[in-house]
CSV table of C-alpha atoms and ligand atoms in Angstrom, one decimal:
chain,number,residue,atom,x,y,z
J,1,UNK,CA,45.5,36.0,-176.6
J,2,UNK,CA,49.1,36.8,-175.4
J,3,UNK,CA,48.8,40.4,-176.0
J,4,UNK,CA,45.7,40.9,-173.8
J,5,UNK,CA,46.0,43.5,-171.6
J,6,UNK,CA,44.1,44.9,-168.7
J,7,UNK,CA,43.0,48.2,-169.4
J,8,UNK,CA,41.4,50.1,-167.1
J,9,UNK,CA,40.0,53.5,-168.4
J,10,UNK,CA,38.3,57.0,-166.6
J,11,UNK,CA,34.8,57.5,-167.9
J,12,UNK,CA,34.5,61.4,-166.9
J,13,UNK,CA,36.2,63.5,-169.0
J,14,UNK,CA,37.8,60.3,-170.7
J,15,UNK,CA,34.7,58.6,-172.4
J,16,UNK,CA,31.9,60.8,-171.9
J,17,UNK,CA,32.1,65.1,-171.6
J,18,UNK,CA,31.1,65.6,-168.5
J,19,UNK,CA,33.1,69.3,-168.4
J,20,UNK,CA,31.4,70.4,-171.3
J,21,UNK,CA,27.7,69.3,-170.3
J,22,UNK,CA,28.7,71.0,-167.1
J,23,UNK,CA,29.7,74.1,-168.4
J,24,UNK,CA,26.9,74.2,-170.6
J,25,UNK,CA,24.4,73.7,-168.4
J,26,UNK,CA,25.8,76.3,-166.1
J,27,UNK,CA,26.3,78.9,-169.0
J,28,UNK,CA,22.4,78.2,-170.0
J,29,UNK,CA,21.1,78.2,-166.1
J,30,UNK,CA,22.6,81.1,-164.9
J,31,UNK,CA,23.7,83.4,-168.5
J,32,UNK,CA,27.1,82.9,-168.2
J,33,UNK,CA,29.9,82.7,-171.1
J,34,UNK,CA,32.4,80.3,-169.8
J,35,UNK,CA,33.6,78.6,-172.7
J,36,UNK,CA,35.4,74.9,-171.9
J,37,UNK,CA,38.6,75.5,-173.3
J,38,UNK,CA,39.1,78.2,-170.5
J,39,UNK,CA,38.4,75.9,-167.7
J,40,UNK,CA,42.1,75.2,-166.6
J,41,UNK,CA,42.0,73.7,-163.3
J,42,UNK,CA,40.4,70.9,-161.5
J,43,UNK,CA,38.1,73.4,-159.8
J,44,UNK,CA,35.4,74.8,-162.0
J,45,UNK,CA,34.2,76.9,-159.6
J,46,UNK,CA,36.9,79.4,-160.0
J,47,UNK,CA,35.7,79.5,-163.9
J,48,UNK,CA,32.1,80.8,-162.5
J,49,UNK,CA,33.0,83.7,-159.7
J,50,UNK,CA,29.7,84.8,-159.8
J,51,UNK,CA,28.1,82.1,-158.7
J,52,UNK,CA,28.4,80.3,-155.5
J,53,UNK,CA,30.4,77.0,-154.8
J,54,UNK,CA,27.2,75.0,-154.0
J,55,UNK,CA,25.4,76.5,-157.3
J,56,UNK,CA,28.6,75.0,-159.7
J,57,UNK,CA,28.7,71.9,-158.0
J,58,UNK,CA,24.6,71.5,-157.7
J,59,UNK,CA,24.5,69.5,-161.3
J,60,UNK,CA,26.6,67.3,-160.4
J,61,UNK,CA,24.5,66.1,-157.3
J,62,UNK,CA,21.4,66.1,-159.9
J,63,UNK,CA,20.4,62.9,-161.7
J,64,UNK,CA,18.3,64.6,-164.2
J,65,UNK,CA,22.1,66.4,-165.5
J,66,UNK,CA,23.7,62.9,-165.9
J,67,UNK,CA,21.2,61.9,-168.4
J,68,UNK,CA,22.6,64.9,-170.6
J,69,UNK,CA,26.2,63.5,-170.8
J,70,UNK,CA,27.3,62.4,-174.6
J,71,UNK,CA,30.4,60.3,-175.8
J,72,UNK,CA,33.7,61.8,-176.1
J,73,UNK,CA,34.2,62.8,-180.0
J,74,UNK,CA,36.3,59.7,-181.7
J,75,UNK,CA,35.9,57.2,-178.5
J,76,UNK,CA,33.0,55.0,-179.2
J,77,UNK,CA,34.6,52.7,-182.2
J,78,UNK,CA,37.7,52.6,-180.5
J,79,UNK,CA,36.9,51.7,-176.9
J,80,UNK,CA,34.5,48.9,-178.2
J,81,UNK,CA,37.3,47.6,-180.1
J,82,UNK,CA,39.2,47.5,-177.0
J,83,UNK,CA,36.4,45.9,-175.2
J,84,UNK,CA,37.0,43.0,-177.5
J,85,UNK,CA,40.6,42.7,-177.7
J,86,UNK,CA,41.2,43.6,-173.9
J,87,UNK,CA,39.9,43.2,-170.7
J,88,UNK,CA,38.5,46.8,-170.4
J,89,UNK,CA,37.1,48.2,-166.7
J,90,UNK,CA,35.7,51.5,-166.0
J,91,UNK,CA,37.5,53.4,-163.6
J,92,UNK,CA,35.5,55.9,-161.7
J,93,UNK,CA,35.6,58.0,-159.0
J,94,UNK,CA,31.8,58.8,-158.8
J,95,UNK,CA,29.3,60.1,-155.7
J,96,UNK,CA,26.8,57.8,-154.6
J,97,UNK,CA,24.3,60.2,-155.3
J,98,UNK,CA,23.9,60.0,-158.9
J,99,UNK,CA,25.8,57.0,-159.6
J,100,UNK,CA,23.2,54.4,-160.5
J,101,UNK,CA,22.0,57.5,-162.9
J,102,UNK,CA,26.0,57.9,-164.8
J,103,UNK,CA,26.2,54.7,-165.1
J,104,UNK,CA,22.7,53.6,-166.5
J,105,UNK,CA,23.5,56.4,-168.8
J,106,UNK,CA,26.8,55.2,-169.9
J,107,UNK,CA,25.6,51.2,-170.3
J,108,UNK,CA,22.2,51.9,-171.9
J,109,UNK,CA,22.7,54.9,-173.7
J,110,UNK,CA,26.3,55.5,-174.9
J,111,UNK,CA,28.5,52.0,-174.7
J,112,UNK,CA,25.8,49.9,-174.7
J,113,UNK,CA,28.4,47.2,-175.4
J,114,UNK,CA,29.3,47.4,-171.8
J,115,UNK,CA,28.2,45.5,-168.9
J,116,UNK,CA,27.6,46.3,-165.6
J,117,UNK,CA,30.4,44.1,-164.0
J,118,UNK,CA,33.2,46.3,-165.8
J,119,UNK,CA,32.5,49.0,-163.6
J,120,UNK,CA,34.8,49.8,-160.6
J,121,UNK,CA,34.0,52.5,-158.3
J,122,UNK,CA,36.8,53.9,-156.7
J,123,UNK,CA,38.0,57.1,-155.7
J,124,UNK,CA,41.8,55.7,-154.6
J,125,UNK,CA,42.1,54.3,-158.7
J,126,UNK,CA,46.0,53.2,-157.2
J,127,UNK,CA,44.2,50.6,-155.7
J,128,UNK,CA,42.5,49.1,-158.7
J,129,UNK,CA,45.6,46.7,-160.8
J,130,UNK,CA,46.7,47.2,-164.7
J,131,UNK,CA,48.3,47.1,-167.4
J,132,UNK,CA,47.1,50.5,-168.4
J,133,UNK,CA,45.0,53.8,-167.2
J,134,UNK,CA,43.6,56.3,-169.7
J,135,UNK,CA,42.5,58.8,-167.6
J,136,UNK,CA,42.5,63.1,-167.5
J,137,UNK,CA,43.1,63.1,-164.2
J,138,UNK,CA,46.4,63.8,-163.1
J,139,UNK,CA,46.0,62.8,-159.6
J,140,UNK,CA,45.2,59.0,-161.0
J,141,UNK,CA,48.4,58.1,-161.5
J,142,UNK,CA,50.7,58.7,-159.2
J,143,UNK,CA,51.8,55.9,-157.3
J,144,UNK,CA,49.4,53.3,-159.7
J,145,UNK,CA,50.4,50.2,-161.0
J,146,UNK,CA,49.7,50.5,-164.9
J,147,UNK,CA,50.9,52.7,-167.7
J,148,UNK,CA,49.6,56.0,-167.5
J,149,UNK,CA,47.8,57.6,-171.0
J,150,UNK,CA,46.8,61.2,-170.0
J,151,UNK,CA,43.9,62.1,-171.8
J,152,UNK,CA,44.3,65.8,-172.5
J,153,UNK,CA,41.6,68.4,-171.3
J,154,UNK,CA,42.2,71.7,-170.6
J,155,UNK,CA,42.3,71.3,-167.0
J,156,UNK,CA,45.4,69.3,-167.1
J,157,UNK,CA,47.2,71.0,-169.9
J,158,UNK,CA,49.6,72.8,-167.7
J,159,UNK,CA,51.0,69.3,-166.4
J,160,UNK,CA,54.2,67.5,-167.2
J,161,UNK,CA,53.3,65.1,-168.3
J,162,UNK,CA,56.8,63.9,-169.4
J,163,UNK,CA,58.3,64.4,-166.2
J,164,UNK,CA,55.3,62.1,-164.6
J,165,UNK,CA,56.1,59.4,-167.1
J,166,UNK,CA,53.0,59.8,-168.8
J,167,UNK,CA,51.9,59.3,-172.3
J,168,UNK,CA,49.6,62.4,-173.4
J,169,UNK,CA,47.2,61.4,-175.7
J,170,UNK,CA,44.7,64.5,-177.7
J,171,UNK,CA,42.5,61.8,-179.5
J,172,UNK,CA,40.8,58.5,-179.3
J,173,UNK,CA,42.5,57.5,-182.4
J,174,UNK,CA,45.8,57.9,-180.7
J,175,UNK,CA,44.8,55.9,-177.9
J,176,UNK,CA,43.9,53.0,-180.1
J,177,UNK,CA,47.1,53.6,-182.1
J,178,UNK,CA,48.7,52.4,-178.5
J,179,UNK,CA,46.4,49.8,-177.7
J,180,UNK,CA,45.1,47.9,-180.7
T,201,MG,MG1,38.0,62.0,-165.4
């Protein structure tokens, strides 16, 4: 197909809601009332003062809370219809830890239409080679050799995106509007 592209795509944040199991999990743990939307920078321990660095970052260290992760509202349908128009990978920046945990989640669970040897594991994702990145993570881009869809979250909201070259996208459906 002449129009096939390489897509490469963020799965935190981007296909699955890591931030708002995260938050969640926090808020039911500990009694908190952080709500999602006010989680404006990369750093979510600065959303949790009362807690201590290691106690917001525990979860994420913890294989049991990967297995609480859902899809992304919208993303399913559309990212399996890229799957078979595209060459899709998976993008992601994740610990060793709890990565066999993310990812069984992800493949068996969620996308169960993807396989194994689409996944790429990388924090420097400039490395990694595409036609596109949908990612929510600013720092992805810069420097990468792809087009850049931002996938908006709150903790990237106060970046310009237009001044990065970037292509802000709110929905799924606007992201296979671009790509399908
Ligand atoms: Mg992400």
């Amino acid at each position: 197909m002449a129009d096939k592209k390489i897509v490469l795509c963020d799965a935190d944040d981007t296909i699955e809601n890591l931030c708002e199991t995260w938050v969640n999990y926090l808020n039911c743990q500990y009694g908190t009332k952080v709500a999602v939307d006010d989680v404006v920078d990369w750093d979510v321990s600065k959303f949790f003062p009362e807690l201590t660095k290691d106690q917001v970052y525990a979860p994420i260290y913890d294989k049991e809370f990967w297995k609480l992760i859902q899809p992304i509202d919208g993303c399913y349908e559309i990212l399996h219809k890229i799957n078979n128009k595209h060459s899709l990978y998976i993008v992601t920046a994740t610990n060793y830890q709890t990565c066999d945990t993310k990812i069984e989640r992800i493949i068996v669970d969620l996308f169960p239409f993807l396989q194994w040897s689409q996944f790429i594991i990388a924090s420097k994702k400039q490395l990694v080679h595409g036609d596109y990145l949908i990612d929510d993570g600013v720092h992805n881009f810069e420097g990468g050799h792809y087009k850049g869809i931002l996938f908006d979250r709150p903790h990237n909201r106060l970046f310009d995106d237009k001044a990065a070259g970037l292509t802000r996208v709110h929905t799924w459906d606007e992201i296979g509007d671009i790509l399908l």
